[in-house]
PDB file of C-alpha atoms in Angstrom:
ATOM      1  CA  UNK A   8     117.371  93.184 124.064  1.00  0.00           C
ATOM      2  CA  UNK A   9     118.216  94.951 127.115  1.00  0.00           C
ATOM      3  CA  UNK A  10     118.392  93.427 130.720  1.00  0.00           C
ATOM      4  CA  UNK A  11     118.727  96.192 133.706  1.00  0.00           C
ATOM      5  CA  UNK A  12     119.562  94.543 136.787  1.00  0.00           C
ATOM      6  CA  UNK A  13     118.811  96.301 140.133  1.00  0.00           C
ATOM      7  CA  UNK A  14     118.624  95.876 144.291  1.00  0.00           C
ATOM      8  CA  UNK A  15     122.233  95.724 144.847  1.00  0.00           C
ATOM      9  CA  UNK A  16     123.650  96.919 148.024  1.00  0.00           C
ATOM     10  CA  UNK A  17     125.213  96.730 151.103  1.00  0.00           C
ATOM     11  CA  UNK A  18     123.937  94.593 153.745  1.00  0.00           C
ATOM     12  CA  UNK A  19     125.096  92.557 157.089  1.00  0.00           C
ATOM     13  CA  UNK A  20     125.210  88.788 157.178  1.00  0.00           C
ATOM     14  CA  UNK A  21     122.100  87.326 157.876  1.00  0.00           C
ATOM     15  CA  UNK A  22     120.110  90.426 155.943  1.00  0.00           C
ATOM     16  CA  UNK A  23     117.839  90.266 152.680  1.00  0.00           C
ATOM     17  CA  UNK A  24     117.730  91.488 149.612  1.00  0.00           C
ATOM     18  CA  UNK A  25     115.889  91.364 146.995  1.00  0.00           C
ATOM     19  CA  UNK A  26     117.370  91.720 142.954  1.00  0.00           C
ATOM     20  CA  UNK A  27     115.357  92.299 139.801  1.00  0.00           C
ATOM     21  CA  UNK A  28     116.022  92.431 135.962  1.00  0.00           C
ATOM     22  CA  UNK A  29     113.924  93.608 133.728  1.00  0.00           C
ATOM     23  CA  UNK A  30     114.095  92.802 130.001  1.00  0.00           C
ATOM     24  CA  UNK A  31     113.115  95.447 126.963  1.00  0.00           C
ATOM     25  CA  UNK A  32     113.415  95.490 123.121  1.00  0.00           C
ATOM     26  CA  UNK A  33     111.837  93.728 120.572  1.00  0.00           C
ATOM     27  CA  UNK A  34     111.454  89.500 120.756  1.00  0.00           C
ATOM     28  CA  UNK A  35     108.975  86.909 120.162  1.00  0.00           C
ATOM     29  CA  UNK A  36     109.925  85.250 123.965  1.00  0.00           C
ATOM     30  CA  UNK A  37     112.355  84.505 127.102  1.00  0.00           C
ATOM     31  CA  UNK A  38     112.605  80.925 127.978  1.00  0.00           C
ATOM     32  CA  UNK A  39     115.514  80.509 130.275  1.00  0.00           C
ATOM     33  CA  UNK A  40     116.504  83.109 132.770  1.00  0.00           C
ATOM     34  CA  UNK A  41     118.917  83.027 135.700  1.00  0.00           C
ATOM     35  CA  UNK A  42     121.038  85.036 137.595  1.00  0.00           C
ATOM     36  CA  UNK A  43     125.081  84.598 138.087  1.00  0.00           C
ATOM     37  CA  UNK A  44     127.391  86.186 140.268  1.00  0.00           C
ATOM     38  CA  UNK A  45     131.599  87.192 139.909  1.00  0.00           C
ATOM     39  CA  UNK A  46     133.421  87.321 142.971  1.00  0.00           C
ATOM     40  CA  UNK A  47     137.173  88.557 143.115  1.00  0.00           C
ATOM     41  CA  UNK A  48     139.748  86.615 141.382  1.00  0.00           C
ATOM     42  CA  UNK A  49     137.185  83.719 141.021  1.00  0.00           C
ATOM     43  CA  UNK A  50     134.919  82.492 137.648  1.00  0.00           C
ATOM     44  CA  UNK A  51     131.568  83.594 137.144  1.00  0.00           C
ATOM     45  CA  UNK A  52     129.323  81.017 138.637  1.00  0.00           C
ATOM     46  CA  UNK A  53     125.414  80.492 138.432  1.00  0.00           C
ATOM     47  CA  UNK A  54     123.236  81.102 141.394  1.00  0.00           C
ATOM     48  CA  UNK A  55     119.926  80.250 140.285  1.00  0.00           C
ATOM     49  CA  UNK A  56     117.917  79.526 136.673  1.00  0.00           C
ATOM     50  CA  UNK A  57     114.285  79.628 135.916  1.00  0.00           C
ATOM     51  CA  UNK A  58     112.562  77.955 132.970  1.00  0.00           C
ATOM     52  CA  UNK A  59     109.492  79.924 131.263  1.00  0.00           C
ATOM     53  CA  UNK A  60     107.022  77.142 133.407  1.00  0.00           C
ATOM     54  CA  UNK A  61     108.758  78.184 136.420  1.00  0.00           C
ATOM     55  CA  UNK A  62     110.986  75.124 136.665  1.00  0.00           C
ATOM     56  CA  UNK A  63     113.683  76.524 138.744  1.00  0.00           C
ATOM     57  CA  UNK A  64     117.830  75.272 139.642  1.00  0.00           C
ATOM     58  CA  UNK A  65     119.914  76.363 142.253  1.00  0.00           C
ATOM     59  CA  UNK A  66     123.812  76.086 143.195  1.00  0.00           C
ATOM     60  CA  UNK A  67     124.109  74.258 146.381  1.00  0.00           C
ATOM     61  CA  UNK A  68     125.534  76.904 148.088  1.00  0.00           C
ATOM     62  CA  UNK A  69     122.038  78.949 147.897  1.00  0.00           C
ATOM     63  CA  UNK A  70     119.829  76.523 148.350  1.00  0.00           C
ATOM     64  CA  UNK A  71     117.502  77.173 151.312  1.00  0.00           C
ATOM     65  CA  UNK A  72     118.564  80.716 150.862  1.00  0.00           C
ATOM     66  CA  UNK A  73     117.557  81.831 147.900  1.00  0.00           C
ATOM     67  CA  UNK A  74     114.853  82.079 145.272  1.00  0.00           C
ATOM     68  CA  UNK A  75     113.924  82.613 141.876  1.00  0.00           C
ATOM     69  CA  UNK A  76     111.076  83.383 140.366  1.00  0.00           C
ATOM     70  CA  UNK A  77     109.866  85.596 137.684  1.00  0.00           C
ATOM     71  CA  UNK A  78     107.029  87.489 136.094  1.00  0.00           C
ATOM     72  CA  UNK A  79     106.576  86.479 132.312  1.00  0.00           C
ATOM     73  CA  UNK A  80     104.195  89.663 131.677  1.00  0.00           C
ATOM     74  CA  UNK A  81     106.505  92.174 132.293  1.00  0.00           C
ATOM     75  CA  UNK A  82     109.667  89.998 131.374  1.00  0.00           C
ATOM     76  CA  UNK A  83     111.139  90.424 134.998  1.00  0.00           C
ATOM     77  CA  UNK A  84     113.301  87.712 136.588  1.00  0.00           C
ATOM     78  CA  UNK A  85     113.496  88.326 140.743  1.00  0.00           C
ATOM     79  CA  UNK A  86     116.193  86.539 142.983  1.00  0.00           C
ATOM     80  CA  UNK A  87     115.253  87.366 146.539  1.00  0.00           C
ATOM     81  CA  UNK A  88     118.084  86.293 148.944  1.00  0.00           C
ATOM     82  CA  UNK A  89     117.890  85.287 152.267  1.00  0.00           C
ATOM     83  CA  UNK A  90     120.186  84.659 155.184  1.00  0.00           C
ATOM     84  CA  UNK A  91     122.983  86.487 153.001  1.00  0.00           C
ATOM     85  CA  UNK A  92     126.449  85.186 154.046  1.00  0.00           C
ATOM     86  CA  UNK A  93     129.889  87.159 153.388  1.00  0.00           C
ATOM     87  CA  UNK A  94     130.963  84.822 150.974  1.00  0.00           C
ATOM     88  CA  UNK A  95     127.549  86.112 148.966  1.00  0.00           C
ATOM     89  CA  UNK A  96     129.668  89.171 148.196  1.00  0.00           C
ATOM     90  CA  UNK A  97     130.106  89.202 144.355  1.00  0.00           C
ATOM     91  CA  UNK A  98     128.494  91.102 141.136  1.00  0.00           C
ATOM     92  CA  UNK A  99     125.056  89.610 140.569  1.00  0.00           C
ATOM     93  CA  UNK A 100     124.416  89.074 136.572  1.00  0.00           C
ATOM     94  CA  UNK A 101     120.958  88.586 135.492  1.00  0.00           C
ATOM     95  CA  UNK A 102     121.208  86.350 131.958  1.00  0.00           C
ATOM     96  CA  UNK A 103     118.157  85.559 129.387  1.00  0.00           C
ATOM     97  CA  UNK A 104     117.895  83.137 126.679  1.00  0.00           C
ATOM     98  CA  UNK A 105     116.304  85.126 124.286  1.00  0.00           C
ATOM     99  CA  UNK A 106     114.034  83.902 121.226  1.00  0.00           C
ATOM    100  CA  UNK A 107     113.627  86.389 118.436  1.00  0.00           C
ATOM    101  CA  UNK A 108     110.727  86.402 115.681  1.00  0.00           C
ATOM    102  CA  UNK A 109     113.295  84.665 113.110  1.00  0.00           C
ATOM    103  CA  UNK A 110     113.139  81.995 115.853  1.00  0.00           C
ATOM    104  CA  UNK A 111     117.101  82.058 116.576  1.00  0.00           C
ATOM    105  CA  UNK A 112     118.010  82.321 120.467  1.00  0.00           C
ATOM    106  CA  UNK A 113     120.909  84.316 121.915  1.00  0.00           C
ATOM    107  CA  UNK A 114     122.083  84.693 125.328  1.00  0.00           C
ATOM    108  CA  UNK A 115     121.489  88.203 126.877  1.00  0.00           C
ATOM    109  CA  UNK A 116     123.310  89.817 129.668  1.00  0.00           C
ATOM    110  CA  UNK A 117     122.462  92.292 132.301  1.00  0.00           C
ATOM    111  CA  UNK A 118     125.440  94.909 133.322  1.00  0.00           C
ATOM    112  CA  UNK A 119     125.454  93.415 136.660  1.00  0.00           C
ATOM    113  CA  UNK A 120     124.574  94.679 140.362  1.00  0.00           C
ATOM    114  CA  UNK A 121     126.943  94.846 143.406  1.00  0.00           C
ATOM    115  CA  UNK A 122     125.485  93.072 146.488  1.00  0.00           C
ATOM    116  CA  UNK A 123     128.144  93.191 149.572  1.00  0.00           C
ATOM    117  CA  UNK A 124     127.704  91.303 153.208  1.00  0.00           C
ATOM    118  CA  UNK A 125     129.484  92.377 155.640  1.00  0.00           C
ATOM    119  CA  UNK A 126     130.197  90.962 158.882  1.00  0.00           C
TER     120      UNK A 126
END
């Protein structure tokens, strides 16, 4: 399976944008999908998770801000942020719980998409 992230960019604080990830190659189903982000110097952290019945988590610091959500036909997970702050700055990783035909899951990672705020 491969997940292309894309909708990166540079924007100012308090702008929008708007990231996909798409999934291809050969699998029964996605059930979990989210997206996490890597700032400088600090841990990977997730921003937001969506379940296959659109049952949806957020970190605290996004709440209000952003969403998730995510089209099951074409295997597309969305994270549309809102009110973007500096400290949003960070490479945005789109991740997918795959299920295969043998019915063993494996994480999947996208190769991750730049979004910088500036002031």
């Amino acid at each position: 399976v491969q997940l292309q992230a894309s909708g990166g960019g540079l924007v100012q604080a308090g702008g929008s944008l708007r990231l996909s990830c798409a999934a291809s190659g050969t699998f029964f189903s996605i059930n979990y999908m989210g997206w996490y982000r890597q700032a400088p110097g600090k841990q990977r952290e997730l921003v937001a998770g969506i379940t296959r019945a659109d049952s949806t988590n957020y970190a605290d610091s996004v709440k209000g801000r952003f969403t998730i959500s995510r089209d099951n036909a074409k295997n597309t997970v969305y994270l549309q942020m809102n009110s973007l702050k500096l400290g949003d700055t960070a490479v945005y990783y789109c991740n997918a719980d795959v299920q295969y035909y043998s019915g063993d899951h494996y994480p999947a990672w996208g190769q991750g998409t730049q979004v910088t705020v500036s002031s």
